Tab-separated table of N, CA and C in Angstrom:
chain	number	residue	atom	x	y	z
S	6	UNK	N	-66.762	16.704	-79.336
S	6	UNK	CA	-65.872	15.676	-78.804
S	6	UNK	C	-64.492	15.807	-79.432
S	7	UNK	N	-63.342	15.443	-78.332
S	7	UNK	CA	-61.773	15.769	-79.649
S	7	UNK	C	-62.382	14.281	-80.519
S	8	UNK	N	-61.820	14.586	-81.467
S	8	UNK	CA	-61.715	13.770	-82.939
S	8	UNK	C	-60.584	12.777	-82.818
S	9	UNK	N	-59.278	12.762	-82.027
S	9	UNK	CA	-58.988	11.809	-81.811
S	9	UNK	C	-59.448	10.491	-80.183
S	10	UNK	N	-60.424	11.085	-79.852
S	10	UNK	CA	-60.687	9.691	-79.123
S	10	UNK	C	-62.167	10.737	-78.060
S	11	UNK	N	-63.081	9.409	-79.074
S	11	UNK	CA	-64.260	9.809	-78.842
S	11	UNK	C	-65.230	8.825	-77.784
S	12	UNK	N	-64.317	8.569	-76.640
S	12	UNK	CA	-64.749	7.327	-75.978
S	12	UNK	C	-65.857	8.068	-74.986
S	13	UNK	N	-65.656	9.208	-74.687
S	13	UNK	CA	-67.092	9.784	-73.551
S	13	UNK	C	-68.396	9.656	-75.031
S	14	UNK	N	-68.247	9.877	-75.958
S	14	UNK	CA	-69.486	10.033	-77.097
S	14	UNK	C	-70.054	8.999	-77.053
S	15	UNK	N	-69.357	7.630	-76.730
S	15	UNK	CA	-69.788	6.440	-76.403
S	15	UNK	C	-70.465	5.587	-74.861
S	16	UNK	N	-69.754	6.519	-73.881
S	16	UNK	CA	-69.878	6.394	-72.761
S	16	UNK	C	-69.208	5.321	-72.360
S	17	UNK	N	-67.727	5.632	-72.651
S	17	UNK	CA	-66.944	4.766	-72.514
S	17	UNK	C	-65.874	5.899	-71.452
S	18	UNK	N	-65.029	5.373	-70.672
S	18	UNK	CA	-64.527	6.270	-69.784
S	18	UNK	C	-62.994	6.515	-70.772
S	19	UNK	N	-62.765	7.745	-70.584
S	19	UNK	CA	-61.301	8.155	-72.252
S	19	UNK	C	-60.141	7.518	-71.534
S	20	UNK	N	-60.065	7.786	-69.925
S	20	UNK	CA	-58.957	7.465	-69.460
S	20	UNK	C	-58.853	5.803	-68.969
S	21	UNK	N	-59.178	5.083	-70.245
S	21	UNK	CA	-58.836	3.829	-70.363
S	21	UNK	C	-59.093	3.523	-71.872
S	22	UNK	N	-60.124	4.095	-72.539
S	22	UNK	CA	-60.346	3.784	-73.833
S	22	UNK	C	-60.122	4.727	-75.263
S	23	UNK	N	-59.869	4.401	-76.084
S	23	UNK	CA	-59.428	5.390	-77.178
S	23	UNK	C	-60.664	4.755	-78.241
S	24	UNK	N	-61.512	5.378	-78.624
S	24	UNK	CA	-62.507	5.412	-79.623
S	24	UNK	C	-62.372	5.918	-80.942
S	25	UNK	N	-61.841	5.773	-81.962
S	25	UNK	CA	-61.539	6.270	-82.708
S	25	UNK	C	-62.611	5.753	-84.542
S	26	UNK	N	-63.203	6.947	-85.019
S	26	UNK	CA	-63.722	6.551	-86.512
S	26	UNK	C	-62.895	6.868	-87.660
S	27	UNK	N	-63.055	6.100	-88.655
S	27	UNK	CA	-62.077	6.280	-89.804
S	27	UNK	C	-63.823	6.676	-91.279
S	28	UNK	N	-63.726	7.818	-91.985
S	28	UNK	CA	-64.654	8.009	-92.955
S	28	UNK	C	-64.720	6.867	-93.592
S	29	UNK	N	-63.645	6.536	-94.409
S	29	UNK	CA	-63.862	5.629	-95.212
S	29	UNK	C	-63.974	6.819	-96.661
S	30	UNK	N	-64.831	5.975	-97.967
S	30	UNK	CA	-65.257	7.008	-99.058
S	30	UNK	C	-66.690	7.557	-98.846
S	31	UNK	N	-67.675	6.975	-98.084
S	31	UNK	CA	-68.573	7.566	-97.538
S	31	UNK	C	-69.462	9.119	-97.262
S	32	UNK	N	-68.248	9.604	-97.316
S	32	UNK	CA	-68.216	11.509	-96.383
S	32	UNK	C	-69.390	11.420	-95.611
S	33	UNK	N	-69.394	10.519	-94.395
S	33	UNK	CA	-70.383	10.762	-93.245
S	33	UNK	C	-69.641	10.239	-92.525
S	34	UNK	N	-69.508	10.911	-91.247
S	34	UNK	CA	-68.789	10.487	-90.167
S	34	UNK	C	-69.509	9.338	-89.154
S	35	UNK	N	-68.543	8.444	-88.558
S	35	UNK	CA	-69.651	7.523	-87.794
S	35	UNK	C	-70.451	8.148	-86.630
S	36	UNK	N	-71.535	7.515	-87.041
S	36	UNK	CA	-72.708	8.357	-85.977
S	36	UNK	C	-72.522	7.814	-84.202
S	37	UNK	N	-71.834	8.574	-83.597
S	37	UNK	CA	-71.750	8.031	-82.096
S	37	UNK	C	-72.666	8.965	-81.578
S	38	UNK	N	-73.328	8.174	-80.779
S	38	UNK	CA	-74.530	8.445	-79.352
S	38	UNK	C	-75.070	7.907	-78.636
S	39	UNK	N	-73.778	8.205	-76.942
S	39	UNK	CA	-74.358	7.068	-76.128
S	39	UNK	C	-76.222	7.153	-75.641
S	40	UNK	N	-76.417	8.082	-75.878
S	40	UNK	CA	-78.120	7.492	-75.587
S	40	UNK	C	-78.974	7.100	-76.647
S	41	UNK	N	-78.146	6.622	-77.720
S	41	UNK	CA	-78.500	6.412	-78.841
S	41	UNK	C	-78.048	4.620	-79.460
S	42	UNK	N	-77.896	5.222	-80.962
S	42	UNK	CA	-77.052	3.997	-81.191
S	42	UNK	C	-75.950	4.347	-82.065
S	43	UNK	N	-74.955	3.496	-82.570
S	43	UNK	CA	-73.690	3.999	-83.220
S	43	UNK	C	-74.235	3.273	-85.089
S	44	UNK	N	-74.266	4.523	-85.916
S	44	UNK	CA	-74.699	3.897	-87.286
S	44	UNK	C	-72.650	3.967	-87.562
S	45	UNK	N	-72.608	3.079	-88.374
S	45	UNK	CA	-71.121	2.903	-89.434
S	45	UNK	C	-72.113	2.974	-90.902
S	46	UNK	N	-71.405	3.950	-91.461
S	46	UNK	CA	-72.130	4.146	-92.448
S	46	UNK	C	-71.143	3.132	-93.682
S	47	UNK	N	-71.686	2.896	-94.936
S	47	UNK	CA	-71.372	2.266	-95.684
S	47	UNK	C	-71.568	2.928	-97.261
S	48	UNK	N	-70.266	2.518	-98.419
S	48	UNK	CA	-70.480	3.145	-99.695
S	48	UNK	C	-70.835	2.233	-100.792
S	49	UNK	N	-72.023	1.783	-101.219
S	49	UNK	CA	-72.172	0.719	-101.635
S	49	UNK	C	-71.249	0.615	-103.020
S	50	UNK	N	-70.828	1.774	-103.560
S	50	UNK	CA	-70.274	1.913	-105.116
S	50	UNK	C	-68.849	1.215	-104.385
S	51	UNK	N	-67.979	0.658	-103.617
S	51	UNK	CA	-66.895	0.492	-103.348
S	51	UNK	C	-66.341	-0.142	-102.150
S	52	UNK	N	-67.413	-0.333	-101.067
S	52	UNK	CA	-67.155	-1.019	-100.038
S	52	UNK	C	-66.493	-0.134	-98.799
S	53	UNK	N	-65.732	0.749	-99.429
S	53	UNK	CA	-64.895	1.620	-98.580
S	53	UNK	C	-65.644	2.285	-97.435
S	54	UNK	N	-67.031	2.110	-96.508
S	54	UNK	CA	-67.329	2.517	-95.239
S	54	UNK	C	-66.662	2.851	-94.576
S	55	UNK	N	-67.529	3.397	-93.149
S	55	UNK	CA	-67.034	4.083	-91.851
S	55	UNK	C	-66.259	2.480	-91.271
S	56	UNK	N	-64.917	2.667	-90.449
S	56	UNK	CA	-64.701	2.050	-89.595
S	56	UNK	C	-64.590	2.442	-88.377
S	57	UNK	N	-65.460	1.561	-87.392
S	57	UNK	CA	-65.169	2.534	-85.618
S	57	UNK	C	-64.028	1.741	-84.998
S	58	UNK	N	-62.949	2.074	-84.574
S	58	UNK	CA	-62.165	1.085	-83.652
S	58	UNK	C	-61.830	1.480	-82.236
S	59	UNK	N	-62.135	0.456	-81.136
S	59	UNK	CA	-61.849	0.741	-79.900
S	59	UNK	C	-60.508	0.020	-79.677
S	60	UNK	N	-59.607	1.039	-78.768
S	60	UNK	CA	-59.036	-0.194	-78.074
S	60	UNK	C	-58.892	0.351	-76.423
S	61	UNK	N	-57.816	-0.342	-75.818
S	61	UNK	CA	-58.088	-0.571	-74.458
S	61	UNK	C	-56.358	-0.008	-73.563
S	62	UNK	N	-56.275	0.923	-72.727
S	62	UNK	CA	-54.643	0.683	-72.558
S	62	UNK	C	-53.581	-0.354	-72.357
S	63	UNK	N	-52.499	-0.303	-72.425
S	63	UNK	CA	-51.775	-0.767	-72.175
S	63	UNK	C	-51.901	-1.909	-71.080
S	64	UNK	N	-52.063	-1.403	-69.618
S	64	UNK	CA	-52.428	-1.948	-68.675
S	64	UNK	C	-53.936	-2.929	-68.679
S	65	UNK	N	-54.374	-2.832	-69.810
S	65	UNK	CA	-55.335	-3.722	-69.444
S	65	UNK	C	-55.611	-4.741	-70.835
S	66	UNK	N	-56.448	-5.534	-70.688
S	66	UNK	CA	-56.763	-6.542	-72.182
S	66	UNK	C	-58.172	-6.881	-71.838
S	67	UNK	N	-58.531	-7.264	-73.051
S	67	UNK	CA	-60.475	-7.014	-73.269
S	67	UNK	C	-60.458	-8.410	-73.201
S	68	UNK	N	-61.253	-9.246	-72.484
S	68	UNK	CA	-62.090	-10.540	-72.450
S	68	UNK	C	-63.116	-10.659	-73.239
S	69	UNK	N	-64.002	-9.677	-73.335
S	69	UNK	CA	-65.013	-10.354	-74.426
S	69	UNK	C	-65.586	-9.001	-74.742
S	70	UNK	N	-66.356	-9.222	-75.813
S	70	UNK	CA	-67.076	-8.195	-76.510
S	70	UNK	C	-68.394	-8.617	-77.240
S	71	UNK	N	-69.587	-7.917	-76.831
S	71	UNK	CA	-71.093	-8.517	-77.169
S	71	UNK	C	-71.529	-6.695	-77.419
S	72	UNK	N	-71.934	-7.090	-78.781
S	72	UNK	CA	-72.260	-6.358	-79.757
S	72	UNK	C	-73.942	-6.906	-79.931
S	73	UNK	N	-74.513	-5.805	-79.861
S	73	UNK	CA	-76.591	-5.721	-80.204
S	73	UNK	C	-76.794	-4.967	-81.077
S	74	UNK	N	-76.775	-5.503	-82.200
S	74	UNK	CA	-76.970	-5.002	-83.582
S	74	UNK	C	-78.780	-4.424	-83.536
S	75	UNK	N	-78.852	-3.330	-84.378
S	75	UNK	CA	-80.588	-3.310	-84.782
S	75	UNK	C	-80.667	-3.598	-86.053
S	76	UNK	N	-82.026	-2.769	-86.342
S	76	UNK	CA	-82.686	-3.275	-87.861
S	76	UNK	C	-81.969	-2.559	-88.600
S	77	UNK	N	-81.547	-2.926	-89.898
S	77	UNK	CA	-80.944	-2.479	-90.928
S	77	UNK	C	-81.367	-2.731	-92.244
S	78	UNK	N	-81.222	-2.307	-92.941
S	78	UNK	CA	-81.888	-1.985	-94.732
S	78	UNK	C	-80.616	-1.780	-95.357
S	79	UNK	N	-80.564	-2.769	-96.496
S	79	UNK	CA	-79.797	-2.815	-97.456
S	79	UNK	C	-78.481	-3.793	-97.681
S	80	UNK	N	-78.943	-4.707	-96.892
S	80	UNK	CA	-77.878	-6.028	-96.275
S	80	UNK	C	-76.701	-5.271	-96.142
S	81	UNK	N	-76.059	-4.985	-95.009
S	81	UNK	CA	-74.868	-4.689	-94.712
S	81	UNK	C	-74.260	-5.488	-94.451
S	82	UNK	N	-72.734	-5.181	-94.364
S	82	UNK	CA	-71.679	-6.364	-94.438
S	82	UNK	C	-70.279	-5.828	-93.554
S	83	UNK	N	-69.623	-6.646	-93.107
S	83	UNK	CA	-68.387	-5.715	-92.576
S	83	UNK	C	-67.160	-6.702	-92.275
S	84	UNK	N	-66.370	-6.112	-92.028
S	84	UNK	CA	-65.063	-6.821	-91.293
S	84	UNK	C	-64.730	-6.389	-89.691
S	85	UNK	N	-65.274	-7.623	-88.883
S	85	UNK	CA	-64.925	-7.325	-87.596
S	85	UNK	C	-63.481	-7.943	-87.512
S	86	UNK	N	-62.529	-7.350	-86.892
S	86	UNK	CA	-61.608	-7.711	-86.720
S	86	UNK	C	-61.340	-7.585	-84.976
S	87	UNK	N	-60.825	-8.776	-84.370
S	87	UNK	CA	-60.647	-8.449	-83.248
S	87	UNK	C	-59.240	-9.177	-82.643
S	88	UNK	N	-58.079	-7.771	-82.029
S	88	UNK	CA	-56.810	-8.241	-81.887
S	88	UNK	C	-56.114	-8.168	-83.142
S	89	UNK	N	-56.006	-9.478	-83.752
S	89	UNK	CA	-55.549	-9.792	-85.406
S	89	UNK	C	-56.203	-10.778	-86.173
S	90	UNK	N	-57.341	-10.795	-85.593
S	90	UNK	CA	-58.425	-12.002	-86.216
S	90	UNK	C	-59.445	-10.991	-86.979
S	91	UNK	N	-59.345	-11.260	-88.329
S	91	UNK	CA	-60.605	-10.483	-88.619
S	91	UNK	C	-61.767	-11.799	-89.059
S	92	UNK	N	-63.209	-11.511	-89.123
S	92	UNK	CA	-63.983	-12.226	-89.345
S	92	UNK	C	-65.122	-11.303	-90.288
S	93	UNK	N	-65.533	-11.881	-91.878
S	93	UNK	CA	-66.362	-11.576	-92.306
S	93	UNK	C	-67.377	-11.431	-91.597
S	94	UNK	N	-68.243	-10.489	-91.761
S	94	UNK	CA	-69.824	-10.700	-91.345
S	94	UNK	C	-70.937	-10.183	-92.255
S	95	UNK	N	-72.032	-11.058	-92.184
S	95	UNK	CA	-73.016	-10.865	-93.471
S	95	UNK	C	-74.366	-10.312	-92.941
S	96	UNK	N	-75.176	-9.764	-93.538
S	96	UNK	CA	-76.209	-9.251	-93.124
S	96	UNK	C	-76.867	-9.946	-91.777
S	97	UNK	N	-76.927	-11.424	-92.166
S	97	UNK	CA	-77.577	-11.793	-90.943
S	97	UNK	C	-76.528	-11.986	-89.043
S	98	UNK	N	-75.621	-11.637	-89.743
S	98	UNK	CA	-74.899	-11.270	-88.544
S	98	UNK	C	-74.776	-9.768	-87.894
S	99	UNK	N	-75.088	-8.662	-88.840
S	99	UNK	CA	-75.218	-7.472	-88.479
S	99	UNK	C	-76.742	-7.116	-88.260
S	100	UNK	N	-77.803	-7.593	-88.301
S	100	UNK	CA	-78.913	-7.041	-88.371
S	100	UNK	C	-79.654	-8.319	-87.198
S	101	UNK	N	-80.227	-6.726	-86.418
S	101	UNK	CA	-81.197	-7.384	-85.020
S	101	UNK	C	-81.008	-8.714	-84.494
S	102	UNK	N	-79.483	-8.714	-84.004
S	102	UNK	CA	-79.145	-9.839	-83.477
S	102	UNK	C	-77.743	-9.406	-82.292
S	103	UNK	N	-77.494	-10.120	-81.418
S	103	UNK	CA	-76.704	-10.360	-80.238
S	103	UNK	C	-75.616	-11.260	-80.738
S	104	UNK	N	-74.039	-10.931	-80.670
S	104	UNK	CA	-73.012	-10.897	-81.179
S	104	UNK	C	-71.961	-11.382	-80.099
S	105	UNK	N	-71.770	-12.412	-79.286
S	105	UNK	CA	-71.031	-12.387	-77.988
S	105	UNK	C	-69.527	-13.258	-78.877
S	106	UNK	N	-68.295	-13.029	-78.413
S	106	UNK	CA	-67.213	-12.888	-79.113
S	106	UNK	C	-66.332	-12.771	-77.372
S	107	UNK	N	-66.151	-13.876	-76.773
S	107	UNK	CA	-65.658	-14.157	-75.432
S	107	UNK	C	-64.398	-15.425	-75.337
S	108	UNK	N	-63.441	-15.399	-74.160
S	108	UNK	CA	-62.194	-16.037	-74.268
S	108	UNK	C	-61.062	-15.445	-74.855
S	109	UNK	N	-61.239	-13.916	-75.296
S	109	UNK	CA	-59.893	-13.038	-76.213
S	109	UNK	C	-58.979	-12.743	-74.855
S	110	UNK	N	-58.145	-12.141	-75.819
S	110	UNK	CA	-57.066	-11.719	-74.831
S	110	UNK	C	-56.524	-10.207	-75.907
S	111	UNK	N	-57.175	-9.571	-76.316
S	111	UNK	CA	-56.058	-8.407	-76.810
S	111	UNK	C	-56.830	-6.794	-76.506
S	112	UNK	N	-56.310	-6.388	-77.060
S	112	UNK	CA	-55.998	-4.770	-76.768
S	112	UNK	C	-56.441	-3.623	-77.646
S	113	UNK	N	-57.425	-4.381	-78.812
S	113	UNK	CA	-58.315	-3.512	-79.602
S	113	UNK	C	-59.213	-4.516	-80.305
S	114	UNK	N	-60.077	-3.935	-81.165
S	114	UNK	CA	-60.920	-4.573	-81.815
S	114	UNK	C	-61.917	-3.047	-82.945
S	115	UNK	N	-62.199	-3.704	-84.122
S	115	UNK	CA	-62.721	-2.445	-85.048
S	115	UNK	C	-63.388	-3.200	-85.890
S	116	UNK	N	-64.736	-2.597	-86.612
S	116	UNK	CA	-65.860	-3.140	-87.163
S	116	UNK	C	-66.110	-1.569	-88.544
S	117	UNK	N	-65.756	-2.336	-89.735
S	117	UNK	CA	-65.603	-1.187	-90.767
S	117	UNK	C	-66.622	-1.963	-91.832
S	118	UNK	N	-67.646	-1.325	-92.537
S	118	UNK	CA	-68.731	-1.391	-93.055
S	118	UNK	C	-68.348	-1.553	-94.259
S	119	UNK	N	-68.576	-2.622	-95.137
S	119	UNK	CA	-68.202	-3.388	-96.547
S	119	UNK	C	-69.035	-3.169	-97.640
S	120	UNK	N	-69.955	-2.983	-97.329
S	120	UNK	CA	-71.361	-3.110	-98.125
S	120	UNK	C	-70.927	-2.770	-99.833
S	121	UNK	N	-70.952	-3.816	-100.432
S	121	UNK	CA	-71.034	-2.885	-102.139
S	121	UNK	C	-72.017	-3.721	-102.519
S	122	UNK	N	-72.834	-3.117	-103.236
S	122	UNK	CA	-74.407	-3.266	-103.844
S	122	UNK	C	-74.668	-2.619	-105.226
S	123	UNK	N	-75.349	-2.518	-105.833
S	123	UNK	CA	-75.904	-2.003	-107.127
S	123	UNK	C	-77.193	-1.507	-106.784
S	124	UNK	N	-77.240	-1.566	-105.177
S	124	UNK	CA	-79.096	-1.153	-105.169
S	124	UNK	C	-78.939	0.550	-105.203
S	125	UNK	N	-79.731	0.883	-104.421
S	125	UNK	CA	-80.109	2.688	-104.698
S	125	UNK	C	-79.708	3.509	-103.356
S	126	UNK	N	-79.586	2.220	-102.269
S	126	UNK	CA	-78.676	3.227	-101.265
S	126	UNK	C	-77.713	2.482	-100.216
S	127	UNK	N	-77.307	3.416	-99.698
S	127	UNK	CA	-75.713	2.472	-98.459
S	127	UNK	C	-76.382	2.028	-97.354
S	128	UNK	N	-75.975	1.118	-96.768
S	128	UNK	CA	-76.325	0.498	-96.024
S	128	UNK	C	-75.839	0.776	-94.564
S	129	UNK	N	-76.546	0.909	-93.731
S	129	UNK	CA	-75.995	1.151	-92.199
S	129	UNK	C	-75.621	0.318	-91.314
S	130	UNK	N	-75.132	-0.167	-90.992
S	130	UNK	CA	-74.789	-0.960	-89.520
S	130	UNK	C	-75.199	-0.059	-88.514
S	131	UNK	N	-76.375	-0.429	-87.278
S	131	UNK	CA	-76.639	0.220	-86.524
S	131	UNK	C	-76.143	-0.999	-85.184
S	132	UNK	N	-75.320	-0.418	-84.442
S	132	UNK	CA	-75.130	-1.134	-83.105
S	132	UNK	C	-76.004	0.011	-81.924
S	133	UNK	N	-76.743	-1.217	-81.263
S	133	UNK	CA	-76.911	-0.379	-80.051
S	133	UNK	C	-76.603	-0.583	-78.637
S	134	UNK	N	-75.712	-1.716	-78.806
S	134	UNK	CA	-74.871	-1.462	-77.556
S	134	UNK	C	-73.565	-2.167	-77.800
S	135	UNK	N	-72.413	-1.731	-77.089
S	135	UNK	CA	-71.416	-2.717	-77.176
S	135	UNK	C	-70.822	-2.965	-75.753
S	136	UNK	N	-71.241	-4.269	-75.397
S	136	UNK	CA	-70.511	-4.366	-73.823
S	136	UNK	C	-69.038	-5.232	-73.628
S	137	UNK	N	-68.488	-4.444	-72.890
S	137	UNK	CA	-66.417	-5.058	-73.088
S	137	UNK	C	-66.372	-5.011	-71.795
S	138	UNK	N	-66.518	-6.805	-71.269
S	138	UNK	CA	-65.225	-6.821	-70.334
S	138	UNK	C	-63.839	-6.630	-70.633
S	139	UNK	N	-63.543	-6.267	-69.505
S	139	UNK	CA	-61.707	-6.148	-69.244
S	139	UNK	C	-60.997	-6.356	-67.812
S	140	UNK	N	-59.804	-6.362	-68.139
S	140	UNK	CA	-59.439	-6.844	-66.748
S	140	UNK	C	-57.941	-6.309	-66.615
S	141	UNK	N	-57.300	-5.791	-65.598
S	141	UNK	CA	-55.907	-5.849	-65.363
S	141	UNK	C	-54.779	-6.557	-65.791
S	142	UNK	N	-54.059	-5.994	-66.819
S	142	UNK	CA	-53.306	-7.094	-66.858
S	142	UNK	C	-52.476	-7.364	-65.482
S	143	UNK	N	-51.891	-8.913	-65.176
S	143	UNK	CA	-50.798	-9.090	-64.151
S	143	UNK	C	-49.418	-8.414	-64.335
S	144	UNK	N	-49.386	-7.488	-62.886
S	144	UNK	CA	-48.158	-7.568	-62.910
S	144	UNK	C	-46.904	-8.478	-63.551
């Protein structure tokens, strides 16, 4: 996939969406697979995880975004930020649960993996789906 915008890896169409992962301190790249699920990996010594960020062109703005988290080990944690709102999230918001985040109006949104722990390993955020309305902006 090019490395700057990995929106078919997602099954997201490129010529509207830009998909982009950031390492973090981690050294694992975020795991994208649309017949799969997307892990954000996490460094528990520092917090510094994978961040994935989508956004949307110009011409258009995202209405809502519903995120289906799976099972995860090792309480993960993250910063969803969406537009310019970021919002903590704690294990029980990332793990095997449905995430709906509706009424926005902007033009990206990114979910980067926090996790610092003292336990024995990093923690994953596994999403397995992320569904984004959008709409035209008006002339």
């Amino acid at each position: 996939t090019d490395p700057a915008n990995n929106a078919v890896a997602v099954g997201l169409d490129a010529s509207l969406f830009t998909v982009v992962s950031k390492i973090g301190s981690c050294g694992y790249e975020v795991g994208l697979n649309k017949a799969g699920q997307i892990r954000i990996y996490g460094n528990r010594a520092d917090g510094n995880g994978n961040t994935l960020s989508v956004s949307i062109g110009s011409a258009y703005v995202i209405k809502s975004v519903v995120f289906t988290f799976g099972a995860s080990s090792n309480t993960p944690t993250g910063d969803l930020v969406l537009g310019s709102n970021t919002t903590t999230m704690t294990a029980a918001d990332l793990t095997n649960v449905t995430k709906t985040y509706s009424d926005l109006s902007i033009n990206s949104f990114s979910l980067k993996n926090t996790q610092v722990s003292s336990g024995s390993n990093n923690a994953q955020i596994y999403i397995l789906s992320i569904a984004i309305t959008y709409q035209l902006v008006a002339a």
